Short mmCIF file of C-alpha atoms in Angstrom, two decimals:
data_model
loop_
_atom_site.label_atom_id
_atom_site.label_comp_id
_atom_site.label_asym_id
_atom_site.label_seq_id
_atom_site.Cartn_x
_atom_site.Cartn_y
_atom_site.Cartn_z
CA MET A 26 60.68 179.56 58.33
CA THR A 27 61.40 176.78 55.82
CA PRO A 28 59.82 173.48 56.90
CA PRO A 29 62.24 170.54 57.26
CA PRO A 30 62.41 168.21 54.24
CA ARG A 31 60.18 165.16 54.42
CA LEU A 32 60.77 161.84 52.73
CA PHE A 33 57.16 161.38 51.66
CA SER A 34 56.61 164.94 50.50
CA GLY A 35 55.37 165.66 46.99
CA ARG A 36 58.85 166.45 45.71
CA HIS A 37 60.53 163.26 46.91
CA LEU A 38 57.55 160.87 46.80
CA PRO A 39 58.05 159.54 43.22
CA LEU A 40 61.72 158.76 43.93
CA VAL A 41 60.84 157.00 47.18
CA LEU A 42 58.09 154.92 45.57
CA GLY A 43 60.24 154.04 42.56
CA VAL A 44 63.15 152.93 44.73
CA ILE A 45 60.78 150.96 46.97
CA GLY A 46 59.44 149.21 43.88
CA LEU A 47 62.86 148.21 42.57
CA VAL A 48 64.17 147.09 45.97
CA THR A 49 61.02 145.05 46.60
CA LEU A 50 61.35 143.40 43.20
CA SER A 51 64.96 142.52 43.94
CA ALA A 52 63.97 141.09 47.34
CA LEU A 53 61.15 139.03 45.84
CA GLU A 54 63.46 137.66 43.16
CA ASN A 55 66.04 136.75 45.82
CA ARG A 56 63.50 134.91 47.94
CA ALA A 57 61.72 133.37 44.94
CA VAL A 58 64.81 131.69 43.56
CA GLY A 59 65.43 129.78 46.78
CA THR A 60 61.88 128.43 46.69
CA ALA A 61 61.55 127.70 42.98
CA LEU A 62 65.05 126.41 42.19
CA PRO A 63 64.56 122.89 43.64
CA THR A 64 61.54 122.43 41.36
CA MET A 65 63.46 123.78 38.38
CA VAL A 66 66.42 121.43 38.73
CA ARG A 67 64.10 118.43 39.12
CA GLU A 68 62.14 119.41 36.01
CA PHE A 69 65.33 119.70 33.97
CA ASP A 70 66.85 116.60 35.61
CA ALA A 71 69.87 118.71 36.52
CA LEU A 72 70.32 118.35 40.27
CA GLY A 73 74.08 118.68 39.80
CA SER A 74 73.57 122.25 38.55
CA PHE A 75 71.92 123.41 41.77
CA GLY A 76 75.17 124.80 43.21
CA LEU A 77 76.11 126.32 39.88
CA ALA A 78 72.82 128.23 39.65
CA ASN A 79 73.29 129.53 43.19
CA ALA A 80 76.91 130.60 42.65
CA ALA A 81 76.37 132.33 39.30
CA PRO A 82 74.87 135.65 40.51
CA ASN A 83 77.54 136.11 43.20
CA ALA A 84 80.27 135.87 40.60
CA SER A 85 78.74 138.35 38.16
CA PHE A 86 77.72 140.65 41.04
CA LEU A 87 81.37 141.28 41.94
CA ILE A 88 82.48 142.48 38.50
CA SER A 89 79.19 144.36 38.12
CA LEU A 90 79.92 146.38 41.26
CA ALA A 91 83.32 147.42 39.93
CA ILE A 92 81.85 148.52 36.60
CA ALA A 93 78.85 150.26 38.18
CA GLY A 94 80.96 152.38 40.51
CA LEU A 95 83.18 153.72 37.73
CA TRP A 96 80.31 154.19 35.30
CA SER A 97 78.07 156.03 37.76
CA ASP A 98 80.84 158.45 38.74
CA ARG A 99 81.85 159.08 35.15
CA ARG A 100 78.43 159.32 33.46
CA GLY A 101 76.01 159.74 36.36
CA PRO A 102 73.59 157.15 37.76
CA ILE A 103 71.04 157.18 34.92
CA PRO A 104 72.85 155.08 32.25
CA THR A 105 73.89 152.56 34.92
CA LEU A 106 70.36 152.38 36.32
CA ARG A 107 68.83 151.98 32.87
CA THR A 108 71.22 149.17 31.96
CA GLY A 109 70.56 147.46 35.28
CA ALA A 110 66.79 147.57 34.73
CA ILE A 111 67.18 146.14 31.22
CA ALA A 112 69.50 143.40 32.50
CA PHE A 113 67.03 142.54 35.29
CA THR A 114 64.18 142.27 32.78
CA LEU A 115 66.20 140.09 30.40
CA ALA A 116 67.32 137.87 33.29
CA GLN A 117 63.72 137.21 34.35
CA LEU A 118 62.69 136.52 30.75
CA LEU A 119 65.62 134.18 30.22
CA VAL A 120 64.88 132.14 33.34
CA GLY A 121 61.11 132.27 32.83
CA THR A 122 61.36 130.90 29.28
CA ALA A 123 64.25 128.49 29.92
CA THR A 124 64.14 125.16 28.12
CA ALA A 125 67.29 123.77 29.74
CA MET A 126 69.43 124.37 32.81
CA PRO A 127 72.16 126.31 30.94
CA MET A 128 69.57 129.01 30.19
CA VAL A 129 68.73 129.21 33.89
CA VAL A 130 72.41 129.57 34.80
CA ALA A 131 72.84 132.26 32.14
CA GLY A 132 69.81 134.08 33.52
CA ARG A 133 71.24 133.89 37.03
CA LEU A 134 74.54 135.36 35.79
CA LEU A 135 72.61 138.21 34.19
CA SER A 136 70.62 138.66 37.40
CA GLY A 137 73.81 139.19 39.41
CA LEU A 138 75.01 141.71 36.84
CA ALA A 139 71.70 143.58 37.12
CA GLU A 140 71.79 143.59 40.91
CA GLY A 141 75.21 145.24 41.03
CA LEU A 142 74.23 147.92 38.50
CA LEU A 143 70.96 148.67 40.29
CA ASP A 144 72.39 148.71 43.81
CA VAL A 145 75.18 151.19 43.05
CA SER A 146 73.16 153.45 40.76
CA LEU A 147 70.32 153.69 43.28
CA MET A 148 72.81 154.68 45.98
CA VAL A 149 74.22 157.41 43.73
CA LEU A 150 70.71 158.56 42.75
CA VAL A 151 69.72 158.81 46.42
CA ALA A 152 72.91 160.76 47.14
CA ARG A 153 72.15 163.27 44.38
CA ALA A 154 68.38 163.56 44.78
CA LEU A 155 67.91 163.54 48.56
CA PRO A 156 69.35 165.88 51.21
CA ALA A 157 71.71 164.22 53.70
CA VAL A 158 69.21 164.48 56.56
CA LEU A 159 66.79 162.13 54.73
CA ARG A 160 69.29 159.44 53.79
CA PRO A 161 69.06 157.44 57.06
CA LYS A 162 65.28 157.22 56.63
CA MET A 163 65.71 156.15 53.02
CA PHE A 164 68.08 153.33 53.96
CA SER A 165 65.68 152.18 56.67
CA LEU A 166 63.07 151.88 53.90
CA PHE A 167 65.53 149.79 51.89
CA ALA A 168 65.62 147.25 54.71
CA ALA A 169 61.87 147.47 55.37
CA MET A 170 61.18 146.42 51.80
CA TRP A 171 62.64 143.00 52.64
CA ILE A 172 60.06 142.29 55.37
CA LEU A 173 57.11 141.22 53.23
CA PRO A 174 59.26 139.27 50.73
CA SER A 175 60.93 137.49 53.67
CA LEU A 176 57.63 136.69 55.38
CA PHE A 177 55.41 135.91 52.41
CA GLY A 178 57.78 135.55 49.44
CA PRO A 179 58.52 131.83 49.93
CA VAL A 180 54.83 131.04 50.51
CA LEU A 181 53.67 133.14 47.54
CA THR A 182 56.34 131.61 45.32
CA GLY A 183 55.32 128.14 46.43
CA VAL A 184 51.65 128.81 45.60
CA VAL A 185 52.48 130.30 42.19
CA THR A 186 54.83 127.39 41.45
CA GLU A 187 52.20 124.80 42.41
CA GLN A 188 49.20 126.49 40.74
CA PHE A 189 50.67 128.12 37.64
CA GLY A 190 54.23 126.82 37.32
CA TRP A 191 57.59 128.23 38.41
CA ARG A 192 58.00 130.21 35.18
CA TRP A 193 55.40 132.77 36.27
CA VAL A 194 57.45 133.55 39.36
CA PHE A 195 59.99 135.20 37.05
CA LEU A 196 57.74 136.39 34.22
CA GLY A 197 55.50 138.20 36.72
CA ALA A 198 58.45 140.30 37.89
CA VAL A 199 58.78 141.74 34.38
CA LEU A 200 55.29 143.27 34.63
CA LEU A 201 56.13 144.99 37.91
CA ILE A 202 59.31 146.74 36.80
CA VAL A 203 57.49 149.13 34.45
CA PRO A 204 55.56 151.15 37.10
CA SER A 205 58.67 151.32 39.31
CA TRP A 206 60.69 152.73 36.43
CA MET A 207 58.03 155.32 35.60
CA LEU A 208 57.96 156.56 39.21
CA LEU A 209 61.73 157.17 39.09
CA GLY A 210 61.31 159.47 36.10
CA PRO A 211 61.31 162.86 37.92
CA ALA A 212 64.35 162.01 40.05
CA MET A 213 66.22 160.71 37.01
CA ARG A 214 65.50 163.89 35.08
CA GLN A 215 66.72 165.93 38.04
CA ALA A 216 69.94 163.90 38.23
CA ALA A 217 70.43 164.06 34.47
CA HIS A 218 70.33 167.88 34.49
CA ALA A 219 72.61 168.23 37.50
CA PRO A 220 76.00 169.79 36.66
CA ALA A 221 78.89 167.37 36.30
CA PRO A 222 80.98 167.23 39.49
CA GLU A 223 84.38 168.87 39.42
CA ARG A 224 87.26 166.44 39.76
CA SER A 225 90.61 167.18 41.31
CA ALA A 226 93.87 165.67 40.16
CA GLU A 227 93.61 163.26 43.09
CA ASP A 228 90.12 162.16 41.96
CA ALA A 229 91.39 161.62 38.42
CA ALA A 230 94.29 159.49 39.67
CA GLU A 231 91.95 157.40 41.83
CA LEU A 232 89.57 156.94 38.90
CA GLU A 233 92.42 155.70 36.72
CA ALA A 234 93.57 153.31 39.46
CA ARG A 235 90.06 151.88 39.79
CA ARG A 236 89.85 151.45 36.02
CA ALA A 237 93.16 149.56 36.02
CA ALA A 238 91.77 147.27 38.72
CA LEU A 239 88.84 146.08 36.58
CA PRO A 240 90.72 143.00 35.28
CA TRP A 241 91.35 142.04 38.91
CA ALA A 242 87.62 142.34 39.63
CA LEU A 243 86.98 139.97 36.72
CA ALA A 244 89.59 137.55 38.09
CA GLY A 245 87.90 137.77 41.49
CA SER A 246 84.54 136.94 39.93
CA VAL A 247 85.97 133.84 38.27
CA ALA A 248 87.67 132.84 41.53
CA LEU A 249 84.45 133.34 43.48
CA PHE A 250 82.51 131.18 41.03
CA SER A 251 85.20 128.47 41.05
CA MET A 252 85.52 128.48 44.83
CA THR A 253 81.80 128.08 45.42
CA LEU A 254 81.54 125.35 42.79
CA ALA A 255 84.55 123.47 44.20
CA GLY A 256 83.14 123.68 47.73
CA ASP A 257 79.82 122.21 46.58
CA HIS A 258 81.58 119.23 44.96
CA LEU A 259 84.37 118.73 47.47
CA GLY A 260 83.02 115.37 48.56
CA ALA A 261 82.97 113.99 45.01
CA HIS A 262 86.26 115.55 43.91
CA PRO A 263 88.35 116.16 47.03
CA MET A 264 91.71 116.51 45.24
CA LEU A 265 90.40 118.99 42.68
CA GLY A 266 88.59 120.95 45.39
CA GLY A 267 91.67 120.93 47.59
CA ILE A 268 93.58 122.67 44.82
CA ALA A 269 90.83 124.96 43.51
CA ILE A 270 89.69 126.43 46.83
CA PRO A 271 93.13 127.60 48.09
CA ALA A 272 93.99 128.93 44.61
CA ALA A 273 90.70 130.85 44.47
CA LEU A 274 91.31 132.27 47.94
CA VAL A 275 94.72 133.55 46.82
CA VAL A 276 93.19 135.20 43.75
CA LEU A 277 90.43 136.74 45.89
CA GLY A 278 93.02 138.08 48.32
CA LEU A 279 95.02 139.66 45.50
CA THR A 280 91.81 141.07 44.03
CA ALA A 281 90.84 142.61 47.36
CA VAL A 282 94.23 144.32 47.62
CA ARG A 283 93.81 145.75 44.12
CA VAL A 284 90.19 146.90 44.25
CA MET A 285 89.76 148.01 47.87
CA PRO A 286 90.64 151.57 48.92
CA LYS A 287 94.17 152.04 50.22
CA GLY A 288 94.29 151.49 53.97
CA THR A 289 91.32 149.09 54.14
CA PHE A 290 93.31 146.18 55.57
CA VAL A 291 94.72 148.28 58.41
CA ALA A 292 91.36 150.04 58.97
CA GLN A 293 92.80 153.47 58.21
CA ARG A 294 90.65 156.17 59.80
CA GLY A 295 87.84 157.37 57.56
CA PHE A 296 86.34 155.59 54.56
CA PRO A 297 88.83 152.66 54.55
CA ALA A 298 87.62 151.80 58.05
CA VAL A 299 84.01 151.90 56.80
CA VAL A 300 84.92 149.34 54.13
CA ALA A 301 86.76 147.15 56.65
CA VAL A 302 83.83 147.17 59.09
CA ARG A 303 81.40 146.44 56.25
CA GLY A 304 83.40 143.37 55.24
CA LEU A 305 83.78 142.00 58.78
CA GLY A 306 80.15 142.57 59.78
CA SER A 307 78.71 141.17 56.56
CA ALA A 308 80.81 138.00 56.76
CA ALA A 309 79.81 137.49 60.40
CA PHE A 310 76.07 137.79 59.85
CA ALA A 311 75.83 135.98 56.51
CA GLY A 312 78.14 133.21 57.70
CA VAL A 313 75.74 132.30 60.51
CA GLY A 314 72.58 132.78 58.47
CA ALA A 315 73.74 130.32 55.82
CA TYR A 316 74.12 127.43 58.28
CA LEU A 317 71.47 128.14 60.88
CA PRO A 318 68.61 126.29 59.09
CA LEU A 319 70.85 123.23 58.65
CA LEU A 320 71.86 123.35 62.33
CA LEU A 321 68.22 123.52 63.42
CA THR A 322 67.30 120.64 61.13
CA LEU A 323 70.12 118.30 62.18
CA GLN A 324 70.52 119.06 65.88
CA HIS A 325 67.13 120.37 66.96
CA HIS A 326 65.02 118.26 64.59
CA PHE A 327 63.19 121.16 62.98
CA SER A 328 61.21 120.42 59.85
CA PRO A 329 62.33 122.34 56.73
CA SER A 330 59.38 124.73 57.06
CA ARG A 331 60.10 125.39 60.76
CA ALA A 332 63.79 125.89 60.03
CA GLY A 333 62.76 128.56 57.54
CA VAL A 334 61.71 130.73 60.48
CA THR A 335 65.29 132.04 60.51
CA LEU A 336 64.55 133.78 57.21
CA SER A 337 61.54 135.54 58.70
CA ILE A 338 63.54 136.54 61.79
CA THR A 339 66.28 137.94 59.55
CA GLY A 340 63.91 140.07 57.50
CA THR A 341 61.89 141.50 60.37
CA SER A 342 64.70 142.10 62.87
CA TRP A 343 67.01 143.61 60.25
CA ALA A 344 64.25 145.97 59.13
CA PHE A 345 63.45 146.91 62.74
CA GLY A 346 67.10 147.77 63.41
CA SER A 347 67.25 149.80 60.23
CA TRP A 348 64.06 151.62 61.23
CA LEU A 349 65.59 152.47 64.61
CA GLN A 350 68.71 153.99 63.04
CA GLY A 351 66.57 156.15 60.77
CA ARG A 352 64.71 157.83 63.64
CA ASP A 353 65.51 161.40 64.74
CA HIS A 354 67.45 160.16 67.76
CA GLY A 355 70.22 162.76 67.78
CA ILE A 356 72.85 160.09 68.45
CA GLN A 357 76.13 160.35 66.58
CA ARG A 358 76.24 157.96 63.64
CA VAL A 359 79.41 156.22 64.86
CA ASN A 360 77.66 155.40 68.16
CA VAL A 361 74.69 153.97 66.29
CA LEU A 362 77.15 151.80 64.39
CA ARG A 363 78.85 150.66 67.59
CA THR A 364 75.50 149.82 69.18
CA GLY A 365 74.52 147.73 66.17
CA LEU A 366 77.78 145.80 66.16
CA ALA A 367 77.51 145.21 69.91
CA PHE A 368 73.98 143.81 69.41
CA MET A 369 75.29 141.59 66.63
CA THR A 370 78.21 140.28 68.66
CA VAL A 371 76.12 139.42 71.72
CA GLY A 372 73.35 137.99 69.54
CA LEU A 373 75.73 135.66 67.70
CA VAL A 374 77.26 134.47 70.97
CA ILE A 375 73.76 133.56 72.19
CA THR A 376 73.00 131.93 68.83
CA SER A 377 76.12 129.76 69.17
CA LEU A 378 74.50 128.10 72.19
CA LEU A 379 72.30 126.25 69.69
CA ALA A 380 75.41 124.28 68.74
CA TRP A 381 77.40 124.14 71.98
CA THR A 382 74.60 123.30 74.44
CA ASP A 383 71.17 121.69 74.69
CA ALA A 384 69.59 125.06 75.44
CA SER A 385 66.12 125.75 74.12
CA SER A 386 66.15 126.39 70.38
CA TRP A 387 63.95 129.43 70.86
CA PHE A 388 66.48 130.96 73.25
CA GLY A 389 69.10 130.69 70.50
CA LEU A 390 66.68 132.16 67.96
CA ILE A 391 66.10 135.15 70.24
CA GLY A 392 69.85 135.69 70.03
CA TRP A 393 69.59 135.52 66.23
CA GLY A 394 66.89 138.19 66.42
CA PHE A 395 69.24 140.42 68.41
CA ALA A 396 71.93 139.86 65.78
CA GLY A 397 69.43 140.86 63.08
CA ILE A 398 68.60 144.10 64.88
CA GLY A 399 72.33 144.78 65.14
CA MET A 400 72.79 144.13 61.43
CA GLY A 401 69.96 146.56 60.62
CA LEU A 402 71.51 149.27 62.80
CA SER A 403 75.04 148.79 61.49
CA SER A 404 74.40 148.04 57.82
CA SER A 405 72.22 151.10 57.25
CA SER A 406 74.62 153.26 59.29
CA LEU A 407 77.50 152.11 57.09
CA SER A 408 75.51 153.09 53.99
CA VAL A 409 74.92 156.55 55.48
CA LEU A 410 78.60 156.90 56.38
CA THR A 411 79.63 155.83 52.88
CA LEU A 412 77.69 158.72 51.35
CA ASP A 413 78.70 161.17 54.08
CA LEU A 414 82.36 160.43 53.37
CA SER A 415 81.86 160.72 49.61
CA ASP A 416 81.17 163.53 47.19
CA ALA A 417 79.42 163.74 43.83
CA GLY A 418 82.58 162.61 42.06
CA ASN A 419 83.27 159.38 43.96
CA SER A 420 80.00 158.22 45.55
CA GLY A 421 79.62 155.46 42.96
CA ARG A 422 83.14 154.09 43.45
CA ASN A 423 82.84 154.25 47.22
CA SER A 424 79.45 152.52 47.22
CA SER A 425 80.77 149.75 44.97
CA SER A 426 83.91 149.34 47.13
CA ALA A 427 81.83 148.86 50.27
CA GLN A 428 79.58 146.30 48.58
CA MET A 429 82.52 144.49 46.99
CA ALA A 430 84.12 144.17 50.42
CA ALA A 431 80.92 142.59 51.72
CA THR A 432 80.63 140.24 48.73
CA MET A 433 84.23 139.00 48.88
CA SER A 434 84.30 138.61 52.65
CA ILE A 435 81.01 136.69 52.66
CA ALA A 436 82.23 134.44 49.85
CA THR A 437 85.49 133.76 51.65
CA ALA A 438 83.76 132.99 54.95
CA LEU A 439 81.27 130.66 53.26
CA ALA A 440 84.04 128.88 51.35
CA VAL A 441 86.05 128.22 54.50
CA SER A 442 83.04 127.12 56.55
CA GLY A 443 81.71 125.10 53.61
CA THR A 444 85.00 123.25 53.37
CA LEU A 445 84.88 122.47 57.09
CA LEU A 446 81.35 121.12 56.72
CA ALA A 447 82.25 119.12 53.61
CA LEU A 448 85.12 117.43 55.42
CA ASN A 449 82.64 116.32 58.12
CA ALA A 450 79.63 115.81 55.85
CA GLU A 451 79.06 112.16 56.77
CA ASP A 452 78.27 112.99 60.38
CA PRO A 453 78.56 116.72 61.19
CA GLN A 454 79.05 117.02 64.95
CA PRO A 455 77.84 119.99 67.02
CA TRP A 456 81.39 121.36 67.23
CA VAL A 457 81.41 121.99 63.46
CA PHE A 458 78.48 124.41 63.69
CA GLY A 459 79.78 125.75 67.00
CA ALA A 460 83.14 126.57 65.43
CA ILE A 461 81.49 128.31 62.47
CA ILE A 462 79.14 130.48 64.56
CA THR A 463 81.75 131.29 67.22
CA THR A 464 84.25 132.35 64.55
CA ASP A 465 81.61 134.60 63.00
CA ALA A 466 80.90 136.11 66.42
CA GLY A 467 84.63 136.86 66.60
CA LEU A 468 84.40 138.67 63.24
CA ALA A 469 81.53 140.76 64.61
CA LEU A 470 83.64 141.62 67.67
CA ALA A 471 86.52 142.64 65.39
CA ALA A 472 84.13 144.93 63.49
CA LEU A 473 83.00 146.45 66.80
CA LEU A 474 86.59 147.13 67.87
CA THR A 475 87.34 148.66 64.46
CA ALA A 476 84.26 150.90 64.41
CA GLY A 477 86.00 153.56 66.50
CA ARG A 478 88.16 154.40 63.49
CA VAL A 479 85.13 155.46 61.48
CA ARG A 480 84.59 159.20 61.44
CA ARG A 481 81.81 161.40 60.15
CA ALA A 482 82.12 164.26 57.70
CA ASP A 483 79.40 166.04 59.67
CA SER A 484 77.00 165.17 62.48
CA VAL A 485 73.58 163.66 61.90
#
C-alpha cells in the first residue's frame, strides 16, 4: 500500500523550505517598510513623499500580476520566478543604498513588481510540484509565515534601525534570498522538465484576450497610483483630488472589466465566482485593517504601540484560520469558505462596535480576531479553489486574476474610505469610522452570499 504524500517528506521538503523562505522574506519586507519608512522620510527631509512611497508598490503590483500570469502559463513558472527574485534583490539594494527619496520610490516600485512575479510563479510552482491533497496544507504554511514577521518584525526592524541604521533592514534581506533560492532548486528542475501543457483552441483564444488586456492593466496601475496619491493630498488640493479620484475610479472600473474573467461581475458559477468572492472579501478585511489603528488612537486613546496590536492580531488569527482549513477535516471546500466568510462578517460587525458604542476596546478587538480567523479560512480556501478550477495551461492566469481582483477592490475601497476621512479630517467623528467598518462588513456579507456559486472540480 502506497503511503499518503506528506508535505515535509524528503521529496517535497526542499520546495516547502524554499517557499517558506521566500514568503517569510516578503512578509518581513512588508512589515519592515512600515516601521522604517518614517525614519527614511525624515532623514531625506521628504515627508511629502511618504504617501508616494506607500502607493508605489501597489501600482506596479497590478501590472506585474497581469504579466506574471501570462508569462507563467506560456513559459512555465521558472523564468517568472527567477525574474521576481532578481527584481526583489535589486529593490532591496536600491532602497538600502538610496541617497535620495526618488531612489526609495523607485525601489518600492521595483518591490511591487517583484511581489507580483513571485506570488504568481510560486502558486504555479506549487500547482505543478505538489499533489492536490497537499495544497491546503501548503497555503496554511503561507499564512503561518506571516506570524513571526507580524509579531516581531516591527520590533526587530526598530532595533536594527536604531542600532545599525535603516539601510541594513533592506540590505540584510539580500543575504537571506540566496539560501531560499537554492532550496527551490529541485522543484524548479522538476517543473522545468515537465512536458508543456496542451492548449485547446479555447485556451489559445483566452490567452490572446489576456494579452490584449495588458495595456488596460498598465492603465489600471497608473490609475491606482494616481488615486492613492490624490487621496493622500486631498486636503491640500481638494479640486485636483476631486477630479483625479473619480477619473481613476472610472479607469479602474474599465480595467476590471477588461482583465477579469468573463462573468466575474455577475458571480457566474465556477471560477468567476471565486474571483468575485476574493475581491469582496479582500476589500472588506483590508478596509477595516487600514483604519483600525487610527480609530483606536483617536477614540480609545491607545498609544501608537498599543494600537499596533491590531497587526499582531491580524497575523496570528489569519494564520490560525489558515491552519484550520489545512487540516484533514473532510469538510467540503465550499463549506470551509462559507464558514470563513461567516466568521469574517460577524467579526467585523463586532469590530464596528468600537466606533458606534463605548463598548470595551478589547471586546471589539476580539471581534477583529474572529474576522482574522475568517480571513485565514476563506483566503486559503480561495487559493485552493483557484488551483482546483485551473489546469496546467491556465493556472498562472487564474492566479493573477484572483490577486488582481483583490488588489483593485482593496484600492477602490481604501480610496473611497480615504476620501470620506479626508473630508472630515479636521475632526473625524465616530460615525466616519462606523460607516467605513459597517460598509466593509456588508462587503463580507455579500461575499458570504456569493460563496454558494463557487463549485469544486473534485472533493477535498
